[in-house]
Amino acid sequence: MNIVLGISGGIAAYKTPELVRRLRERGADVQIVMTASAEEFVTPTSLQAVSGRPIRSNLWDKEAEASMSHIELARWADLVLIAPATAELMARLAGGGAPDLLTTLCLATEAPIAIAPAMNRVMWANPAVQANRETLEERGIQILGPDVGSQACGETGAGRMLEPDVIADAVCSPEFAGAVADGILAGRTVLVTAGPTREPIDPVRYITNRSSGKMGYAIASAAHALGARVILISGPVSLPEPRGTDVVYVETAEEMQAATQDRVADADIFIAAAAVSDYRPAETSAQKIKKTRDTITLELVRSPDILASVAALQNAPFTVGFAAETENVRKYALGKLENKNLDMIVANRVGSDCGFDYDDNAAEVLWKGGEKVFDKMPKSELAAGIVDVIAVRFFETRGDEMQPTLSIVSIKE
Ligand code: PMT
């Protein structure tokens, strides 16, 4: 688990080197982000030594990716844990303020957030602090503690930060993972293919297509956002790894087929968004083909149909294909739904003005007896809508006693 550990300026910050060690003992990678006042209580040098990573505190860090530390960290985190969380920090989170790196990344992250409040007992009991606690809880932020006992100020009561061991046990426990990942696909595995494949002609040339991977990566993120474990099998693309997914990189259709076969037994849902080369060179030249003739002929052979082979499995997962067509989109997509024996197909038009590489897309999701039409919108939003429909149909057709209450989309049957 990638944990961004935010440290705000309270006396309990002196316990954070210990907390880092306890988190790392439990297998977490810890990236520390400090507020300016935290540095009054604990040194960045000690924290860097125990975390093994440079400390981040500057919103305007020129070393960070595109000088956007907050976005880079927000994407990297599987969990943002703030310990200690002072009354001031809680107020900033509740109010949506973002004056520094820590609060800005909290606004920018899709990862769950947990805070371990620490403050004087009278401050903790203050109605303003309690109102902020309630607001944060209502927004799904996990509040760990505080503990009751003697405080650094000499008083006794509720407001002590939980001990590092207790915090580490809490955030690394399966119950915590379950509590934060309580989307409707929690406990389910979704296998996604994305991007193009490359079929080598010789060591310097290949056959490929215009897929950027954006649609498939957005599908993977949307499935993760619904709580699924996501395995993403990706062709060569230039996109950052979607947060919380296991990415397997492949190059050719045959490699994508093998990677899919190896992992499909774990999958409840398979979504084939990749643009797999239908044909590959019959032979790959070991050396660069020289320019000796006016014309050359390349013999192509069919690549394995990954989607069809998954749908044909005896215990096939809920299987969803994409159909990328330049004409007769609906007709050809319905043909693929039927011929490949799919549970669902996502039909989209591709061409010079749409589909491949664009940030927006439109699609019709089709299945036997139903459909849902999505007008043009950003691929991230489209993916969220498509995965909602898939989840509803998955539970309708394969659901069991674990089926959750579904109220996410209305489907035109
Ligand atoms: O990646 P982007 O730039 O964001 O573009 C998105 C997209 C247009 C690539 C995407 O929305 C899309 O339509 N993906 C499927 C592209 C495609 O190959 O469609 P197809 O109609 O040729 O194939 C039908 C289905 O069979 C697809 O699910 C495909 O993944 C699958 N297939 C095809 C051939 C093959 N050998 N094996 C397969 O699994």
XYZ file of C-alpha atoms and ligand atoms in Angstrom:
452
model
C 0.000 0.000 0.000
C 1.264 3.469 -0.910
C 0.579 5.739 2.060
C 0.980 9.504 1.962
C 1.561 10.361 5.616
C 0.587 13.971 6.255
C 2.038 15.502 9.403
C 0.558 18.690 10.789
C 1.949 20.874 13.570
C 1.070 19.308 16.904
C 3.305 18.015 19.687
C 2.296 14.424 18.798
C 4.326 14.878 15.602
C 7.305 13.664 17.659
C 5.759 10.164 17.463
C 5.701 10.087 13.657
C 9.164 8.548 13.037
C 7.882 5.612 15.108
C 4.628 5.577 13.092
C 6.580 5.470 9.821
C 8.563 2.488 11.057
C 5.402 0.636 12.147
C 3.735 1.291 8.745
C 6.804 0.122 6.837
C 7.021 -3.020 8.996
C 3.517 -3.826 7.741
C 4.659 -3.516 4.123
C 3.559 0.053 3.336
C 5.546 2.506 1.204
C 5.398 5.809 3.062
C 5.770 9.248 1.485
C 5.757 12.040 4.043
C 4.189 15.434 3.439
C 4.722 17.971 6.241
C 3.055 21.271 6.936
C 5.380 24.164 7.804
C 4.395 24.056 11.491
C 5.026 20.282 11.703
C 8.695 21.078 11.150
C 8.654 22.882 14.523
C 8.049 19.525 16.245
C 9.985 16.923 14.237
C 12.840 17.270 11.784
C 12.529 16.375 8.103
C 15.967 14.765 8.419
C 14.783 12.103 10.894
C 11.668 11.450 8.877
C 13.616 11.133 5.645
C 15.920 8.620 7.334
C 13.068 6.392 8.539
C 10.863 6.687 5.448
C 13.695 6.352 2.924
C 12.103 9.063 0.773
C 12.703 12.807 0.473
C 10.188 14.804 2.497
C 7.641 16.861 0.585
C 6.280 20.122 1.942
C 6.361 22.582 -0.943
C 3.342 23.086 -3.176
C 5.624 24.641 -5.763
C 8.201 21.840 -5.933
C 10.039 22.232 -9.255
C 11.539 18.748 -8.954
C 8.103 17.127 -8.867
C 6.371 15.886 -11.991
C 5.450 18.951 -14.109
C 5.843 20.981 -10.900
C 2.537 19.505 -9.746
C 3.470 17.734 -6.542
C -0.093 17.645 -5.316
C -1.393 15.798 -8.403
C 1.500 13.370 -8.530
C 1.127 12.504 -4.826
C -2.682 12.435 -5.030
C -2.462 9.801 -7.773
C 0.291 7.789 -6.106
C -1.515 7.360 -2.782
C -3.634 4.338 -1.956
C -4.333 6.064 1.352
C -3.738 9.548 2.729
C -3.179 9.296 6.477
C -2.824 12.513 8.471
C -1.264 12.017 11.903
C -1.338 14.069 13.948
C -4.287 16.054 12.604
C -4.551 19.344 14.478
C -7.752 21.345 14.997
C -6.508 23.787 12.358
C -5.845 21.035 9.840
C -9.319 19.549 10.439
C -10.872 22.987 9.910
C -9.012 23.413 6.617
C -10.113 19.964 5.408
C -13.723 20.600 6.418
C -13.741 23.999 4.711
C -12.028 22.774 1.544
C -9.126 25.200 2.010
C -5.898 24.383 0.201
C -3.144 26.781 1.245
C -0.383 24.144 1.307
C 0.715 20.885 -0.308
C -1.001 18.585 2.210
C -4.463 20.135 2.028
C -4.215 20.604 -1.748
C -3.416 16.941 -2.329
C -6.329 15.976 -0.055
C -8.638 17.841 -2.443
C -6.969 16.297 -5.482
C -6.899 12.661 -4.385
C -9.397 9.897 -5.048
C -7.696 7.787 -2.373
C -9.380 7.289 0.987
C -8.326 9.710 3.717
C -7.871 8.863 7.396
C -6.919 11.277 10.149
C -5.633 10.756 13.683
C -6.643 13.920 15.579
C -4.406 15.152 18.398
C -5.039 18.223 20.525
C -5.766 19.463 24.005
C -8.933 17.924 25.523
C -10.808 21.257 25.692
C -9.995 21.987 22.076
C -11.221 18.506 21.078
C -14.499 19.067 22.916
C -15.001 22.499 21.322
C -18.223 22.553 19.249
C -16.390 23.980 16.234
C -13.929 21.061 16.222
C -16.754 18.546 16.741
C -18.727 20.099 13.880
C -15.671 19.735 11.626
C -15.250 16.122 12.778
C -18.861 15.405 11.844
C -18.451 17.065 8.428
C -15.336 15.023 7.713
C -16.992 11.790 8.838
C -20.015 12.501 6.641
C -17.637 12.855 3.683
C -16.198 9.407 4.356
C -12.969 10.488 6.034
C -11.996 7.885 8.638
C -11.340 9.365 12.079
C -8.883 7.309 14.132
C -9.165 8.151 17.807
C -8.314 10.304 19.585
C -7.216 8.400 22.655
C -8.022 9.302 26.260
C -5.199 9.828 28.768
C -2.545 12.224 30.003
C -1.642 14.951 27.535
C 1.565 16.837 26.777
C -0.037 19.999 28.221
C -0.357 18.282 31.615
C -4.129 17.738 31.417
C -5.946 14.415 31.196
C -8.797 13.634 28.818
C -9.728 12.859 25.197
C -7.369 14.314 22.604
C -4.186 12.210 22.660
C -3.079 10.836 19.295
C -3.470 7.054 19.123
C -0.218 5.163 19.590
C 1.722 4.495 16.344
C 1.169 0.717 16.631
C -2.577 1.178 16.962
C -2.762 3.533 13.935
C -0.598 1.209 11.820
C -2.672 -1.838 12.801
C -5.862 0.036 11.973
C -4.949 1.307 8.505
C -3.197 -1.897 7.441
C -6.072 -4.182 8.545
C -8.371 -5.934 6.035
C -11.370 -4.421 7.888
C -10.062 -0.918 7.173
C -9.498 -1.808 3.517
C -13.065 -3.140 3.408
C -14.475 -0.063 5.104
C -12.839 2.338 2.697
C -13.438 0.226 -0.394
C -17.135 -0.388 0.115
C -18.099 0.275 -3.512
C -20.519 -2.124 -5.142
C -17.663 -4.061 -6.760
C -15.739 -4.518 -3.486
C -14.483 -8.096 -3.305
C -14.756 -8.540 -7.095
C -11.893 -8.731 -9.568
C -12.129 -6.868 -12.860
C -9.681 -7.713 -15.662
C -9.294 -4.984 -18.298
C -7.314 -4.874 -21.542
C -6.329 -1.463 -22.905
C -4.260 0.266 -25.548
C -2.937 -1.005 -28.858
C -0.731 -3.976 -29.595
C 2.465 -3.834 -31.641
C 3.229 -6.619 -34.085
C 6.899 -6.587 -35.082
C 7.905 -6.705 -38.754
C 11.609 -6.501 -38.017
C 13.649 -5.106 -35.077
C 12.763 -1.490 -36.003
C 9.250 -1.641 -37.516
C 5.868 -2.810 -36.374
C 2.130 -2.820 -37.198
C -0.072 -1.016 -34.703
C -3.149 1.237 -34.512
C -4.172 4.616 -33.123
C -5.377 3.515 -29.670
C -3.953 5.696 -26.899
C -5.238 3.512 -24.040
C -7.235 6.431 -22.584
C -10.582 4.603 -22.738
C -9.289 1.370 -21.218
C -7.346 3.185 -18.490
C -10.467 5.195 -17.633
C -12.438 1.927 -17.415
C -9.821 0.507 -15.031
C -9.995 3.626 -12.816
C -13.785 3.539 -12.788
C -13.817 -0.131 -11.721
C -11.313 0.667 -8.965
C -13.497 3.567 -7.815
C -16.354 1.067 -7.345
C -14.150 -0.946 -5.010
C -12.997 -3.690 -7.393
C -9.552 -5.214 -7.468
C -8.430 -4.273 -10.966
C -5.872 -5.989 -13.161
C -5.055 -3.915 -16.228
C -3.303 -5.589 -19.153
C -1.895 -2.744 -21.174
C -0.373 -2.447 -24.595
C 2.310 0.228 -25.146
C 0.850 3.620 -24.141
C 2.128 6.871 -22.633
C -0.256 7.147 -19.707
C 0.399 7.094 -15.958
C -0.674 3.893 -14.192
C -4.214 4.263 -12.867
C -4.187 4.388 -9.069
C -4.847 1.155 -7.234
C -4.599 -1.151 -10.251
C -2.133 -3.945 -10.987
C -0.743 -3.164 -14.422
C 0.745 -5.852 -16.655
C 2.530 -4.428 -19.696
C 2.561 -6.365 -22.958
C 3.457 -5.553 -26.520
C 1.956 -8.057 -28.955
C -1.490 -9.648 -29.297
C 0.001 -13.008 -28.366
C 1.513 -11.523 -25.183
C -1.835 -9.903 -24.347
C -3.562 -13.248 -24.912
C -1.076 -15.053 -22.619
C -1.337 -12.389 -19.891
C -5.138 -12.587 -20.056
C -5.161 -16.380 -19.926
C -2.885 -16.330 -16.872
C -5.203 -14.026 -14.923
C -8.725 -14.688 -16.179
C -9.445 -17.437 -13.635
C -9.446 -14.755 -10.896
C -11.756 -12.405 -12.785
C -15.447 -11.831 -12.109
C -15.671 -9.353 -14.975
C -13.553 -9.095 -18.149
C -13.628 -5.843 -20.150
C -11.764 -5.843 -23.467
C -11.115 -2.200 -24.336
C -7.832 -2.918 -26.127
C -7.471 -2.398 -29.832
C -5.777 -5.700 -30.577
C -4.134 -6.062 -33.981
C -6.303 -8.527 -35.873
C -3.343 -9.555 -38.019
C 0.374 -9.866 -37.455
C 3.296 -10.546 -39.819
C 3.605 -14.270 -40.524
C 7.329 -13.906 -39.926
C 9.424 -11.367 -38.069
C 12.749 -10.636 -39.695
C 15.653 -10.979 -37.263
C 17.480 -8.127 -39.044
C 16.297 -4.787 -40.387
C 14.714 -5.349 -43.827
C 16.856 -3.567 -46.394
C 15.529 -1.268 -49.109
C 16.572 -3.435 -52.055
C 13.287 -3.812 -54.009
C 10.611 -1.387 -55.277
C 7.803 -3.378 -53.679
C 7.696 -5.962 -50.973
C 4.827 -8.152 -49.805
C 4.098 -8.690 -46.170
C 2.186 -11.856 -45.360
C -0.149 -11.406 -42.388
C -1.776 -14.075 -40.250
C -4.707 -13.773 -37.838
C -3.927 -12.907 -34.224
C -5.669 -14.811 -31.435
C -9.103 -13.349 -30.585
C -8.621 -12.731 -26.870
C -12.186 -11.639 -26.202
C -13.778 -14.596 -27.982
C -11.494 -17.052 -26.203
C -12.436 -15.627 -22.776
C -16.164 -15.693 -23.606
C -15.812 -19.339 -24.681
C -14.366 -20.466 -21.344
C -16.482 -22.893 -19.336
C -16.473 -20.604 -16.281
C -16.262 -17.375 -18.239
C -16.383 -14.138 -16.285
C -19.037 -11.551 -17.168
C -17.514 -10.665 -20.538
C -17.715 -7.215 -22.111
C -16.292 -6.331 -25.515
C -15.836 -3.018 -27.274
C -16.681 -2.538 -30.936
C -14.737 0.185 -32.744
C -16.424 0.825 -36.071
C -16.260 3.518 -38.734
C -19.741 2.721 -40.159
C -22.850 0.673 -39.258
C -21.655 0.912 -35.674
C -24.706 -0.595 -33.999
C -25.218 -3.365 -36.568
C -21.603 -4.544 -36.453
C -21.518 -4.296 -32.661
C -24.651 -6.442 -32.324
C -23.007 -8.956 -34.666
C -19.958 -9.137 -32.362
C -22.182 -9.477 -29.283
C -23.835 -12.489 -30.902
C -20.881 -14.113 -32.664
C -18.465 -13.820 -29.756
C -21.162 -14.838 -27.249
C -20.617 -11.764 -25.055
C -22.633 -10.552 -22.087
C -22.348 -6.960 -23.276
C -20.715 -4.801 -25.928
C -19.741 -1.139 -25.926
C -20.150 0.270 -29.436
C -18.214 3.377 -30.378
C -17.547 5.124 -33.650
C -13.919 5.692 -34.548
C -12.503 7.906 -37.245
C -10.483 11.016 -37.855
C -12.885 13.081 -35.712
C -13.627 10.693 -32.813
C -12.688 7.575 -30.847
C -8.959 6.933 -30.835
C -6.821 9.250 -28.741
C -9.532 11.875 -28.148
C -10.292 12.826 -24.548
C -14.059 12.612 -25.204
C -16.107 9.729 -26.533
C -19.707 8.631 -27.066
C -20.912 5.031 -26.838
C -23.886 2.703 -26.915
C -23.785 -0.133 -24.403
C -25.726 -3.084 -25.821
C -26.802 -6.436 -24.416
C -29.526 -8.977 -25.165
C -32.732 -7.147 -24.281
C -31.312 -3.773 -23.292
C -29.155 -0.806 -24.060
C -27.851 2.427 -22.601
C -26.780 5.317 -24.773
C -24.081 7.751 -23.663
C -23.664 11.040 -25.513
C -20.202 12.526 -26.036
C -18.437 13.292 -22.742
C -14.950 13.018 -21.189
C -13.710 9.420 -21.277
C -13.416 9.393 -17.458
C -17.138 10.169 -17.089
C -18.107 7.800 -19.868
C -16.090 5.020 -18.244
C -17.826 5.614 -14.902
C -21.223 5.314 -16.637
C -20.203 2.186 -18.564
C -18.823 0.464 -15.461
C -22.014 1.318 -13.539
C -24.078 -0.400 -16.252
C -21.708 -3.384 -16.268
C -21.983 -3.687 -12.468
C -25.786 -3.599 -12.579
C -25.967 -6.244 -15.315
C -23.284 -8.335 -13.617
C -25.327 -8.543 -10.428
C -28.585 -9.087 -12.339
C -27.180 -12.035 -14.262
C -24.499 -13.470 -11.978
C -25.500 -11.954 -8.648
C -25.674 -13.973 -5.468
C -26.404 -13.239 -1.833
C -23.658 -10.572 -1.904
C -25.678 -8.446 -4.323
C -25.772 -4.888 -3.005
C -28.642 -2.455 -3.343
C -28.238 -0.869 -6.745
C -29.518 2.597 -7.387
C -26.767 3.955 -9.531
C -28.178 4.019 -13.037
C -31.535 3.692 -14.657
C -31.336 1.355 -17.598
C -33.634 1.496 -20.579
C -34.652 -2.151 -21.106
O -7.493 3.869 -26.590
P -8.258 5.128 -26.996
O -7.397 6.039 -27.834
O -8.860 5.829 -25.820
O -9.461 4.680 -27.944
C -10.501 3.923 -27.415
C -10.895 2.756 -28.345
C -11.531 3.302 -29.597
C -9.683 1.913 -28.695
C -11.907 1.879 -27.510
O -13.021 2.654 -27.153
C -12.336 0.663 -28.304
O -13.282 0.696 -29.090
N -11.647 -0.493 -28.088
C -11.830 -1.694 -28.905
C -11.072 -1.542 -30.202
C -11.196 -2.750 -31.099
O -10.232 -3.394 -31.347
O -12.416 -3.030 -31.498
P -12.773 -4.270 -32.519
O -14.167 -3.960 -32.934
O -11.748 -4.389 -33.573
O -12.693 -5.540 -31.604
C -13.834 -6.060 -30.921
C -13.466 -6.547 -29.564
O -12.646 -7.708 -29.652
C -12.724 -5.552 -28.689
O -13.221 -5.682 -27.381
C -11.273 -6.030 -28.776
O -10.554 -5.727 -27.570
C -11.451 -7.519 -28.926
N -10.404 -8.194 -29.685
C -10.224 -7.913 -31.003
C -9.290 -8.592 -31.726
C -8.511 -9.571 -31.075
N -7.580 -10.253 -31.756
N -8.696 -9.842 -29.792
C -9.632 -9.160 -29.078
O -9.791 -9.399 -27.881
